[in-house]
mmCIF file of N, CA and C in Angstrom:
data_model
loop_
_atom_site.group_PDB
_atom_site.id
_atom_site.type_symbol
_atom_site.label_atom_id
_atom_site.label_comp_id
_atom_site.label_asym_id
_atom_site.label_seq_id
_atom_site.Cartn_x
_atom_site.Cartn_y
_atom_site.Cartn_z
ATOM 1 N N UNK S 1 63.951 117.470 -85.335
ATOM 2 C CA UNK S 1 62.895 116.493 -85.159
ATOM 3 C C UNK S 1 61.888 117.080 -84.174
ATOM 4 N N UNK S 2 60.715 117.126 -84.284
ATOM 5 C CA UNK S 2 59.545 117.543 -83.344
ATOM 6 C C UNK S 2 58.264 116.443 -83.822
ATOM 7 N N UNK S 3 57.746 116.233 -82.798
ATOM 8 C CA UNK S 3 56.441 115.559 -82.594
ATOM 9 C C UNK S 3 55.588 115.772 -81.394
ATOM 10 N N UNK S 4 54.478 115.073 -81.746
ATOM 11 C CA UNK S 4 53.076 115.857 -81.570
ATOM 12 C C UNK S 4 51.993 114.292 -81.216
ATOM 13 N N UNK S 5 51.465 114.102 -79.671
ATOM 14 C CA UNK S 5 51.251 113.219 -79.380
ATOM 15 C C UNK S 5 49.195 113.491 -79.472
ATOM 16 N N UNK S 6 48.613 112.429 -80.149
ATOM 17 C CA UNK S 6 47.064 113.295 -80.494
ATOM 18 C C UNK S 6 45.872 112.085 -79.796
ATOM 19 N N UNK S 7 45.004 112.225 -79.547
ATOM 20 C CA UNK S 7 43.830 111.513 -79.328
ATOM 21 C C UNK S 7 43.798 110.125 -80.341
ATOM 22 N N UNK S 8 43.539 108.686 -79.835
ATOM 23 C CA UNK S 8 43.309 108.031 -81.399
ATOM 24 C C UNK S 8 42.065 108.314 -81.950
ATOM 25 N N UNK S 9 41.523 109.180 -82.268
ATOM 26 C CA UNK S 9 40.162 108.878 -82.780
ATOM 27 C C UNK S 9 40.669 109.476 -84.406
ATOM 28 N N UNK S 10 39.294 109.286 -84.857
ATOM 29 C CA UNK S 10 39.361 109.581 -86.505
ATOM 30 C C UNK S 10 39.352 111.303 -86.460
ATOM 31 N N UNK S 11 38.892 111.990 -85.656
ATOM 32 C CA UNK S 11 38.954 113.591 -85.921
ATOM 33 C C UNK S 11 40.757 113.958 -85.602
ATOM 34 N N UNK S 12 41.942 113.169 -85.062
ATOM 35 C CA UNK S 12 42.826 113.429 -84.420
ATOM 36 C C UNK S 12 43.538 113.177 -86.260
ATOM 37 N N UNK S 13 43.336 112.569 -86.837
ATOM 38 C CA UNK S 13 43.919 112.280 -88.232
ATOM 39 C C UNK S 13 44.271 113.686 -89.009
ATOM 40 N N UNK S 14 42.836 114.694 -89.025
ATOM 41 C CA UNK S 14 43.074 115.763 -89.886
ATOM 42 C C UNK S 14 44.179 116.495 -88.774
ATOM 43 N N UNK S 15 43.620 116.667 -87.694
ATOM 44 C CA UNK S 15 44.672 117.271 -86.948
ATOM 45 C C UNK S 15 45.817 116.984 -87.176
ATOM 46 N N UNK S 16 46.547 115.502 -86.932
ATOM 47 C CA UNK S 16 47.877 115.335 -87.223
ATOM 48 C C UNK S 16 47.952 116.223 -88.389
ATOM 49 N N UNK S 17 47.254 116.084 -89.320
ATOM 50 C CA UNK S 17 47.537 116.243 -91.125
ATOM 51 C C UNK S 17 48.226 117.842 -90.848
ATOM 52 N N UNK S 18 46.933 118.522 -90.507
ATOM 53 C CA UNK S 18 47.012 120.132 -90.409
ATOM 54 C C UNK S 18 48.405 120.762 -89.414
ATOM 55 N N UNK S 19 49.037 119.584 -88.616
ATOM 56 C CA UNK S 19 50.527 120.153 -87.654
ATOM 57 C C UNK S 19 51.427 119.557 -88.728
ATOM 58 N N UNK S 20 51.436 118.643 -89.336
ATOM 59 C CA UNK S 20 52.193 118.573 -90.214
ATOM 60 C C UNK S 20 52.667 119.800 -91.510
ATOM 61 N N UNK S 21 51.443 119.951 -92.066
ATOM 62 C CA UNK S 21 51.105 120.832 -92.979
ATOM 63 C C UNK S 21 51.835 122.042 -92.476
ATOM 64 N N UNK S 22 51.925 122.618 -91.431
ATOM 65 C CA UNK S 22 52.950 123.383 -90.426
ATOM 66 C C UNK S 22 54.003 123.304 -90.222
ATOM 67 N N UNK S 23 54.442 122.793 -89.587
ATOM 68 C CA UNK S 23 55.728 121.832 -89.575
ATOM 69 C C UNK S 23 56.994 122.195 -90.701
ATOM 70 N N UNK S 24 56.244 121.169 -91.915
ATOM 71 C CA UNK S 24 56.678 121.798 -93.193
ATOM 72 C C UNK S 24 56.909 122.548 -93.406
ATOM 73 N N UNK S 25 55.744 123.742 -93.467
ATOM 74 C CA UNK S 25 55.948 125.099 -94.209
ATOM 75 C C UNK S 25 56.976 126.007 -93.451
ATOM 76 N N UNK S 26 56.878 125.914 -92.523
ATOM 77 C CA UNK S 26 57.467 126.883 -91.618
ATOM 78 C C UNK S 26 59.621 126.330 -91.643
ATOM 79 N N UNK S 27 59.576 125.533 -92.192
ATOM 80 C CA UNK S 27 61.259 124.711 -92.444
ATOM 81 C C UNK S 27 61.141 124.438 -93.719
ATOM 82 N N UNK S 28 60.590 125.433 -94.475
ATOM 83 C CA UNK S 28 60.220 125.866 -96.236
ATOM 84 C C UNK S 28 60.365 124.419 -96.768
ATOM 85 N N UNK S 29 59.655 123.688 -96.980
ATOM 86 C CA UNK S 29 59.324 122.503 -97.697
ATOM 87 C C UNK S 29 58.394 123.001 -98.855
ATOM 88 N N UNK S 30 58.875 122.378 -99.923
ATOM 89 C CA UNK S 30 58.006 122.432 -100.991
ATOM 90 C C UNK S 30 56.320 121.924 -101.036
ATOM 91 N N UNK S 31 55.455 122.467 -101.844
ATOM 92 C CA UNK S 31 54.197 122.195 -101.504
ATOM 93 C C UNK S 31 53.812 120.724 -102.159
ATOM 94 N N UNK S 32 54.323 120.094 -103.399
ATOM 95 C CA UNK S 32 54.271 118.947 -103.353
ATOM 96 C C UNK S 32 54.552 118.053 -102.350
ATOM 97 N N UNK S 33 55.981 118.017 -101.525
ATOM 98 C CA UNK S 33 56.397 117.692 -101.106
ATOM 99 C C UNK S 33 55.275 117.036 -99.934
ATOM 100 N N UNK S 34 54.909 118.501 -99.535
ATOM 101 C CA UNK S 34 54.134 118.909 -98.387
ATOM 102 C C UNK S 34 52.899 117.756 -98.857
ATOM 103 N N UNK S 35 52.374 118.018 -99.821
ATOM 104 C CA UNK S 35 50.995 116.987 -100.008
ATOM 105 C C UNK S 35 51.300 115.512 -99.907
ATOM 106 N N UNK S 36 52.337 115.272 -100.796
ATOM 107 C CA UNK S 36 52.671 113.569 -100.548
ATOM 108 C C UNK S 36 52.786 113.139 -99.547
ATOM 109 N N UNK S 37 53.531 114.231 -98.168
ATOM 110 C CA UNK S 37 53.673 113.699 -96.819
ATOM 111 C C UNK S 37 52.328 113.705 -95.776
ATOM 112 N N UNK S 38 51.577 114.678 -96.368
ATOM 113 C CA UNK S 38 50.294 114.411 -95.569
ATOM 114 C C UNK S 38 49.354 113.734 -95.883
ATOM 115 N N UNK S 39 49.056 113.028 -97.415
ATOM 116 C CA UNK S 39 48.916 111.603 -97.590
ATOM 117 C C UNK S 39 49.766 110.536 -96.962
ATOM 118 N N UNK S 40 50.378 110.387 -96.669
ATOM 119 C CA UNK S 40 51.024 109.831 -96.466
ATOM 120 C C UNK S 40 50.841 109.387 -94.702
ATOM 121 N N UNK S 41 50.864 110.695 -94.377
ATOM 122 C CA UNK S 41 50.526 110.604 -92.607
ATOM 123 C C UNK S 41 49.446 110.441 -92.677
ATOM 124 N N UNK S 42 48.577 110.897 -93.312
ATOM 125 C CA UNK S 42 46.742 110.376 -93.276
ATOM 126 C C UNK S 42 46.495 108.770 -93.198
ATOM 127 N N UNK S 43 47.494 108.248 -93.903
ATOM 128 C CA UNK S 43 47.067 106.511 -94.238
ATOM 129 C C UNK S 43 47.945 105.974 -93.205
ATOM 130 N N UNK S 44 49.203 106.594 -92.371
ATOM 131 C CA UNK S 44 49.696 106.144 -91.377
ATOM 132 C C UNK S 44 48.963 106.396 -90.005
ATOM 133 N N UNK S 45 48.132 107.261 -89.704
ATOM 134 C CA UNK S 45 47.413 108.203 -88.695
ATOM 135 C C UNK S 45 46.114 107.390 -88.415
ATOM 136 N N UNK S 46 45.704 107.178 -89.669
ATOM 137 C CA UNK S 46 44.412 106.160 -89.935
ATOM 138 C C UNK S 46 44.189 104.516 -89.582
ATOM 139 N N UNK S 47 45.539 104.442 -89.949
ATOM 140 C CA UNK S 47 46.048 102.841 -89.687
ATOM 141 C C UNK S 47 46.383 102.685 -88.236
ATOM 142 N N UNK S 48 46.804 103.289 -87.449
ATOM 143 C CA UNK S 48 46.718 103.536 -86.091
ATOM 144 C C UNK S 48 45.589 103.640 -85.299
ATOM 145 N N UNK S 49 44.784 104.813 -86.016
ATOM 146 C CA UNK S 49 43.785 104.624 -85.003
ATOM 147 C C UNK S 49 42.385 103.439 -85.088
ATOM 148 N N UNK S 50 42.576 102.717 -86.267
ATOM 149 C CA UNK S 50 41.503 101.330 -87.039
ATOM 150 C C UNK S 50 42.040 100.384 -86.495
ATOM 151 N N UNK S 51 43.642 100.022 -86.760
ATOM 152 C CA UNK S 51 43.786 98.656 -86.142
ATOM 153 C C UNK S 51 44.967 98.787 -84.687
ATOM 154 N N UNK S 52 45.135 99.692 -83.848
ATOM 155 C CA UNK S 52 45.466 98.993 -83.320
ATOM 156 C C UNK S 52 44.916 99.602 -81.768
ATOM 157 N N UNK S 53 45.522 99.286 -80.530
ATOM 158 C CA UNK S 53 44.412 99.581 -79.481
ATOM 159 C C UNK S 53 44.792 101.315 -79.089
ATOM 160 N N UNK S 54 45.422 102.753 -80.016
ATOM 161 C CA UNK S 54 45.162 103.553 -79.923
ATOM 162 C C UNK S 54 43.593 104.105 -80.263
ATOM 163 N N UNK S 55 43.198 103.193 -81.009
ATOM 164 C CA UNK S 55 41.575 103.628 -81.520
ATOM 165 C C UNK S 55 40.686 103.498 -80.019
ATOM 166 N N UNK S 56 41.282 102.836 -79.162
ATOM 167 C CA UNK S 56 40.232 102.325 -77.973
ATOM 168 C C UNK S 56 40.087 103.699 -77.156
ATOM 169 N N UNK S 57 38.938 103.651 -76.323
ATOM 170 C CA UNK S 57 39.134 105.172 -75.073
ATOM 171 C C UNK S 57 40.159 105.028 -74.654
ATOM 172 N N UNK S 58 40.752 105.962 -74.628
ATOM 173 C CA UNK S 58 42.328 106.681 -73.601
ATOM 174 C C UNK S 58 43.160 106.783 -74.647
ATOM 175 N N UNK S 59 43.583 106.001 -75.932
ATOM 176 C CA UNK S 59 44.634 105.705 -76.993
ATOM 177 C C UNK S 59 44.719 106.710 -77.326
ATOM 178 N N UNK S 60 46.297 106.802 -77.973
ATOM 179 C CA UNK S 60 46.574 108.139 -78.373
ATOM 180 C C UNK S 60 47.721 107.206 -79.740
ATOM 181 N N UNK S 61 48.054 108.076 -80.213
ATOM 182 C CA UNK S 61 49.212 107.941 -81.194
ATOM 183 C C UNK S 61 50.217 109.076 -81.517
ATOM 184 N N UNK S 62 51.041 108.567 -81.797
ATOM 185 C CA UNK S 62 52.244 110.393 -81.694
ATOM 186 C C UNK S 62 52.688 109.853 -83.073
ATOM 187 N N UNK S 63 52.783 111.511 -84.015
ATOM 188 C CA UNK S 63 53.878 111.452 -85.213
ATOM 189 C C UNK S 63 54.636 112.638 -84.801
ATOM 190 N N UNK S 64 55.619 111.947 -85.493
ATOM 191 C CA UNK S 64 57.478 112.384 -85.250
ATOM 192 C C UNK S 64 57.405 112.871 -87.031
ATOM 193 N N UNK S 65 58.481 113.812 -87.446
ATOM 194 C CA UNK S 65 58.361 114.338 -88.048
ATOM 195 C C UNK S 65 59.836 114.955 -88.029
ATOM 196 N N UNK S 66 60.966 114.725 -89.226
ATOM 197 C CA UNK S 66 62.229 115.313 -89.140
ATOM 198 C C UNK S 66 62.451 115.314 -90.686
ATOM 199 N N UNK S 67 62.647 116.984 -91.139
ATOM 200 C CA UNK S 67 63.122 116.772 -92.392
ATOM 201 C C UNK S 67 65.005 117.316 -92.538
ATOM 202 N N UNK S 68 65.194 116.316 -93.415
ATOM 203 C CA UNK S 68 66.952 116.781 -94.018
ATOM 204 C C UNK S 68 66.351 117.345 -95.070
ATOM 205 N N UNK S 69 67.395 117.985 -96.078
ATOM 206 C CA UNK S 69 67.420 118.532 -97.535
ATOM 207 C C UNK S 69 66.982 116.924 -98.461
ATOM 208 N N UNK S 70 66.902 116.260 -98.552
ATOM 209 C CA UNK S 70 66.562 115.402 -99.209
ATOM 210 C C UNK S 70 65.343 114.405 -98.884
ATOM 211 N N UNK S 71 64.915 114.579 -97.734
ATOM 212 C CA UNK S 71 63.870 113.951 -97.603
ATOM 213 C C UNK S 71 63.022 114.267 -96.382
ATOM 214 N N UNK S 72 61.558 114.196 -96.033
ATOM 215 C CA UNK S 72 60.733 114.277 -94.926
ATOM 216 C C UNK S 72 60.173 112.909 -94.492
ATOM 217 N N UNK S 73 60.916 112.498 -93.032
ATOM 218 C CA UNK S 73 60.902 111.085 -92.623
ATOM 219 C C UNK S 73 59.640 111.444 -91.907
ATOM 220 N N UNK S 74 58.362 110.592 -91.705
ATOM 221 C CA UNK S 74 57.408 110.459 -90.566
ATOM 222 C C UNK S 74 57.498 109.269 -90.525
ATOM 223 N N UNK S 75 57.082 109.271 -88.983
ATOM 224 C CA UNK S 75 56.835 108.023 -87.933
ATOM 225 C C UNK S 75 55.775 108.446 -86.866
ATOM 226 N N UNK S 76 54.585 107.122 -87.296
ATOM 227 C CA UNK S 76 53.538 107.838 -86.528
ATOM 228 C C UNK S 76 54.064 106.218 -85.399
ATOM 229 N N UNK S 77 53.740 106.181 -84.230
ATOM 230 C CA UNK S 77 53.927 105.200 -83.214
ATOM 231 C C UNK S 77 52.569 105.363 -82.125
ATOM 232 N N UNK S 78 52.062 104.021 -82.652
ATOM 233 C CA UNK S 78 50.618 103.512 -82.054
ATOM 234 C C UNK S 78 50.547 102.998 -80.886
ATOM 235 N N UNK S 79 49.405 102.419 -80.619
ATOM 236 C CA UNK S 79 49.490 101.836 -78.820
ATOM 237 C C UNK S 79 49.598 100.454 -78.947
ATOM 238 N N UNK S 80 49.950 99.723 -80.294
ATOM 239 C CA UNK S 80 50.073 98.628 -80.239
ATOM 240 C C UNK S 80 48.897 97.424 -80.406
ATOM 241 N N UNK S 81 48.986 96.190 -81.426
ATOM 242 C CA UNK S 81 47.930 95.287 -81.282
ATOM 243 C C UNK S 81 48.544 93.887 -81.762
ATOM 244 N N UNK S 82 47.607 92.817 -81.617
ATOM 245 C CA UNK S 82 48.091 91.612 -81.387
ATOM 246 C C UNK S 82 47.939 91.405 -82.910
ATOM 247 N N UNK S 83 48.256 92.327 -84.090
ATOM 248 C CA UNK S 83 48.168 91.877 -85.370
ATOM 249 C C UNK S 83 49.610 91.670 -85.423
ATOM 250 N N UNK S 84 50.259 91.355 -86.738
ATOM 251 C CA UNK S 84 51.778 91.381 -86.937
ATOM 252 C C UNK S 84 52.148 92.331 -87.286
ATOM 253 N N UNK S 85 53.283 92.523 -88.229
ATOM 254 C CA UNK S 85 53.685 93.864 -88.822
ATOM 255 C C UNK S 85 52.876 93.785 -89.715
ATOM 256 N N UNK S 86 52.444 95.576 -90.027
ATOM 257 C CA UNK S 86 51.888 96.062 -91.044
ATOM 258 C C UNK S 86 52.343 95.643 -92.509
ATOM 259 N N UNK S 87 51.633 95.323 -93.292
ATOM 260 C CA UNK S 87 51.950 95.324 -94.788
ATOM 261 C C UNK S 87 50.889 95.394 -95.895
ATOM 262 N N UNK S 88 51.380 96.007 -96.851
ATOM 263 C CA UNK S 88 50.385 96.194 -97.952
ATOM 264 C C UNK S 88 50.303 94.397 -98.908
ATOM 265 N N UNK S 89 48.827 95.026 -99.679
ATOM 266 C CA UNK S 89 48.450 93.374 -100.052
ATOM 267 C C UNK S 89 49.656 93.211 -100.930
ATOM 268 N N UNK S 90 49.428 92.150 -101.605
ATOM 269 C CA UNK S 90 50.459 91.398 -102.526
ATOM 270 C C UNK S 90 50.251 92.301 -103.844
ATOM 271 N N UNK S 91 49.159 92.639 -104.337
ATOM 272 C CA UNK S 91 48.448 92.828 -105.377
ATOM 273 C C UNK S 91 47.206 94.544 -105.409
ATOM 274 N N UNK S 92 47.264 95.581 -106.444
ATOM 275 C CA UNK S 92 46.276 96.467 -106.094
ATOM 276 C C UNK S 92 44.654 95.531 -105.798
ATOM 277 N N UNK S 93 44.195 95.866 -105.401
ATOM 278 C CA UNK S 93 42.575 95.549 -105.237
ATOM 279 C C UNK S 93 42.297 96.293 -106.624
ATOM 280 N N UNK S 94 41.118 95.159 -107.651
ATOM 281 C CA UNK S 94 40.453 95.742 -109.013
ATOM 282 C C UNK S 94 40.159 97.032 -108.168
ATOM 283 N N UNK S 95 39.861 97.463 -109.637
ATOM 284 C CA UNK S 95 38.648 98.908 -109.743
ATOM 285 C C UNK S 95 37.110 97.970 -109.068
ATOM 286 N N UNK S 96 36.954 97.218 -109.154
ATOM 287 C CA UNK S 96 35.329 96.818 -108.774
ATOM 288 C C UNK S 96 35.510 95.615 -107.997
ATOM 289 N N UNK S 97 36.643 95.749 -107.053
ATOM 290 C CA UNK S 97 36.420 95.082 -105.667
ATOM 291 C C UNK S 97 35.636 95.881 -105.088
ATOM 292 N N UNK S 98 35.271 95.092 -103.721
ATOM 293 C CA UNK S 98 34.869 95.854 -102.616
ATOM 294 C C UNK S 98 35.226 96.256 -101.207
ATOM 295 N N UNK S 99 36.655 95.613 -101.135
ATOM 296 C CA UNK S 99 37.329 95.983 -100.248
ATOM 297 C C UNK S 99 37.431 97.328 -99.946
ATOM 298 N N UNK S 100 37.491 97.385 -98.423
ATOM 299 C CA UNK S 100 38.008 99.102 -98.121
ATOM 300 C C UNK S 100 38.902 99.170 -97.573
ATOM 301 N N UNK S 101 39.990 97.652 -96.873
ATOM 302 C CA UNK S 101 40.936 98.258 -96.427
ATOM 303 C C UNK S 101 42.452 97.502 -97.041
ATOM 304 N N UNK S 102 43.329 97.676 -97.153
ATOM 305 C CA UNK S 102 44.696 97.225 -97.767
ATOM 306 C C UNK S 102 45.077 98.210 -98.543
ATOM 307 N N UNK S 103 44.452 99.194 -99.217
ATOM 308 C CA UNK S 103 45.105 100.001 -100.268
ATOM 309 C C UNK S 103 45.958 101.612 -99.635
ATOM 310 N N UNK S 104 46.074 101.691 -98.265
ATOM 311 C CA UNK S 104 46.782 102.748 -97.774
ATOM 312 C C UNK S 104 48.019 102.574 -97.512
ATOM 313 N N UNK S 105 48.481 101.231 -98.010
ATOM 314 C CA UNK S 105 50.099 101.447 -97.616
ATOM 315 C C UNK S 105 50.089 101.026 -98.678
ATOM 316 N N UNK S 106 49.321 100.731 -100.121
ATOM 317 C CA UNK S 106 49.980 101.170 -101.129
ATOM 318 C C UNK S 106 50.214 102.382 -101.723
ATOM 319 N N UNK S 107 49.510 103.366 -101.281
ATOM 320 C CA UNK S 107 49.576 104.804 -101.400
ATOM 321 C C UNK S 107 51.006 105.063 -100.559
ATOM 322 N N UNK S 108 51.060 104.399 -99.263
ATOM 323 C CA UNK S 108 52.278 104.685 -98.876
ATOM 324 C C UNK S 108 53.583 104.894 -99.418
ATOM 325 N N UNK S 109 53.677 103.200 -100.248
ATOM 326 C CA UNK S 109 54.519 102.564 -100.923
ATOM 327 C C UNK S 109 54.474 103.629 -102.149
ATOM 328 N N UNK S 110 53.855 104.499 -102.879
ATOM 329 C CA UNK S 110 53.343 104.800 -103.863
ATOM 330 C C UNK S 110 54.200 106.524 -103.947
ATOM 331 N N UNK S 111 54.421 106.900 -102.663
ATOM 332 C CA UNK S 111 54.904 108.034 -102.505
ATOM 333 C C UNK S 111 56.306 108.661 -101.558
ATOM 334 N N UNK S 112 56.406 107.068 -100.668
ATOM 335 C CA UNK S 112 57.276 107.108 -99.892
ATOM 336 C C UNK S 112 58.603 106.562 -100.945
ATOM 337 N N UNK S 113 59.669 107.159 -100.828
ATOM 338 C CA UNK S 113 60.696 106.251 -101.123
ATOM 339 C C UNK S 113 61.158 104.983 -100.174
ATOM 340 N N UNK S 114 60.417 104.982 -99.279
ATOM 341 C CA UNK S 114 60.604 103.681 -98.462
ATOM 342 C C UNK S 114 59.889 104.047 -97.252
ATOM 343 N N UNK S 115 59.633 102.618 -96.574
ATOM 344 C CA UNK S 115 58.721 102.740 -95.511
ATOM 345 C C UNK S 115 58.928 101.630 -94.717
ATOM 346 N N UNK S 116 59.038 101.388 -93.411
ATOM 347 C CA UNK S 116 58.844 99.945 -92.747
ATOM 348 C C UNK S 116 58.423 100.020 -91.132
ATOM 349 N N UNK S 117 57.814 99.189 -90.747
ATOM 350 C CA UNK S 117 57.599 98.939 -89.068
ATOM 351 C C UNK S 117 58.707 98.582 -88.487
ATOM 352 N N UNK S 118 58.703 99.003 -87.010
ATOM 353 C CA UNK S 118 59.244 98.300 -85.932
ATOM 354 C C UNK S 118 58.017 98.474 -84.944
ATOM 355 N N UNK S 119 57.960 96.988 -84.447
ATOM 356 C CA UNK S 119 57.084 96.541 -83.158
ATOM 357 C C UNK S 119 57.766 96.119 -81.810
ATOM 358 N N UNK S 120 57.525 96.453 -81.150
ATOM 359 C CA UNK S 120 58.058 96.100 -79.361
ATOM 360 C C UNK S 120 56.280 95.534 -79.143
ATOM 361 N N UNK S 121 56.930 94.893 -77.930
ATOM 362 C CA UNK S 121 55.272 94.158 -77.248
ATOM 363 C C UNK S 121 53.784 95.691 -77.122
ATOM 364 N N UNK S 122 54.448 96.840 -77.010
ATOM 365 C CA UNK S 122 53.589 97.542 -76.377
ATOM 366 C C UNK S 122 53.081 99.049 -77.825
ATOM 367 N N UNK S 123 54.115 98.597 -78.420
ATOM 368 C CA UNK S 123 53.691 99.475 -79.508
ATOM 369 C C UNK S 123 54.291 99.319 -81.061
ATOM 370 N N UNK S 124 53.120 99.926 -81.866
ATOM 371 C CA UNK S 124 54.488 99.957 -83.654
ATOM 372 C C UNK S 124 54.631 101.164 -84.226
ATOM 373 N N UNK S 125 55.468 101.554 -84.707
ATOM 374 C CA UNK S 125 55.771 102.479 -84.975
ATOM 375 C C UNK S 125 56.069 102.012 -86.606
ATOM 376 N N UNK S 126 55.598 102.847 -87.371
ATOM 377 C CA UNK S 126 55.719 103.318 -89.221
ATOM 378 C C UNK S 126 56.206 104.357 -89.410
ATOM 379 N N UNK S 127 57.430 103.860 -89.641
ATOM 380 C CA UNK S 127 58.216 105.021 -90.424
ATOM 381 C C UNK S 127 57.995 105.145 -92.199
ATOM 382 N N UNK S 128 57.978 106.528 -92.672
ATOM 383 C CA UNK S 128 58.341 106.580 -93.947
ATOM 384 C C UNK S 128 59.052 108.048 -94.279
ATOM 385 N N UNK S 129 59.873 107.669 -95.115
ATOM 386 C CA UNK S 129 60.775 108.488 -95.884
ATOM 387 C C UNK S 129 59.673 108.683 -97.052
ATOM 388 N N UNK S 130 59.552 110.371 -97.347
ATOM 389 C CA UNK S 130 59.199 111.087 -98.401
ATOM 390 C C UNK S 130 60.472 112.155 -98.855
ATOM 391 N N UNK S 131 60.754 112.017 -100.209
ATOM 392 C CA UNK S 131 61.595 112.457 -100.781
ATOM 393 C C UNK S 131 61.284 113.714 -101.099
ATOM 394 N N UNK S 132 61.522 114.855 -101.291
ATOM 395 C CA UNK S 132 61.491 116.121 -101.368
ATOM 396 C C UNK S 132 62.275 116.454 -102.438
ATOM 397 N N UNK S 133 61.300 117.217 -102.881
ATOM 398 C CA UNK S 133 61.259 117.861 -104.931
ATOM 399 C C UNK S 133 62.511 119.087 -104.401
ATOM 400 N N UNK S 134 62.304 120.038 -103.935
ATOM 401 C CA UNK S 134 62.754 120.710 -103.671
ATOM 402 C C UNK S 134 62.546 121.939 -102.136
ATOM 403 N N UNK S 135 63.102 122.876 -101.749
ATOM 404 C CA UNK S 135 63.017 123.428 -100.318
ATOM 405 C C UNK S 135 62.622 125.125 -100.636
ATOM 406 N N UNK S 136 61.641 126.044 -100.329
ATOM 407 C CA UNK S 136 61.870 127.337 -100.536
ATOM 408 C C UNK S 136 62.889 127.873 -100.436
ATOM 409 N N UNK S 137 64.020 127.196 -99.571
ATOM 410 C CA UNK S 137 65.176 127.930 -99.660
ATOM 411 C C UNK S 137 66.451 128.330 -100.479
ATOM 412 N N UNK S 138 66.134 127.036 -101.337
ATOM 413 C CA UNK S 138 66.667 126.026 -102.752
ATOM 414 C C UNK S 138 66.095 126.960 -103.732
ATOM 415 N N UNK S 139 64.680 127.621 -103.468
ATOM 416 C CA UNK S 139 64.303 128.461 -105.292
ATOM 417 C C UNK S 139 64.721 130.052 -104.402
ATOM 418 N N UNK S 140 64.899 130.162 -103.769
ATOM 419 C CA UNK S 140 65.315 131.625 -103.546
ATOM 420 C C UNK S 140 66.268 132.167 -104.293
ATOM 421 N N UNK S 141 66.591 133.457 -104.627
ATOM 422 C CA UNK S 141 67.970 133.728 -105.066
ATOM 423 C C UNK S 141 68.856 133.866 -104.047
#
């Protein structure tokens, strides 16, 4: 397990993305693998720094990052806000809504084999499990 504590702003997102993208490769994760999880941290990374008070000056947010042979768990953990737990809408938003926000934890939902919050008064943390196709170490001979 290693993690990586970043600025909340919106430039700290690709960053997370790009230590992830690392992370991975270097503990031979497959490159699908690798993409679903950094979607994945993008819409968790994002959601941190929009709604809760890591987006404010000083906020920061940390993702955690531990893979087994079967799956790559992230947990990004925010500075916390007076919303409830995170959840995706009931329903996709049409093609010709105009909403821009609810549809990143269906992407979540969409790639994670599972995903859920835990909140304490001072922070939340989103975990998700991404399942892994396979490991470079797995196609080697």
């Amino acid at each position: 397990m290693t993690s990586t504590t970043l600025a909340g702003t919106p430039e700290s997102v690709g960053e997370a993305r790009a230590w992830l993208r690392s992370v991975l490769a270097f503990r031979g994760v497959d490159r699908e693998t690798i993409a679903d999880a950094a979607l994945v941290l993008s819409e968790l990374a994002s959601n941190a720094v929009t709604h809760s008070r890591s987006g404010l000056p000083g906020g920061t947010f940390t993702v955690t990052v531990h893979c087994e042979s079967c799956r790559v768990r992230i947990a990004v953990t925010d500075d916390g806000s007076r919303r409830t737990t995170p959840s995706s809408r009931a329903q996709e938003p049409s093609d010709t809504s105009l909403a821009e926000n609810g549809r990143g934890l269906l992407l979540v939902e969409h790639h994670a084999s599972d995903w859920w919050a835990t909140l304490t008064r001072d922070e939340c943390t989103v975990t998700a499990d991404i399942p892994t196709a396979r490991t470079l170490a797995e196609a080697t001979p």
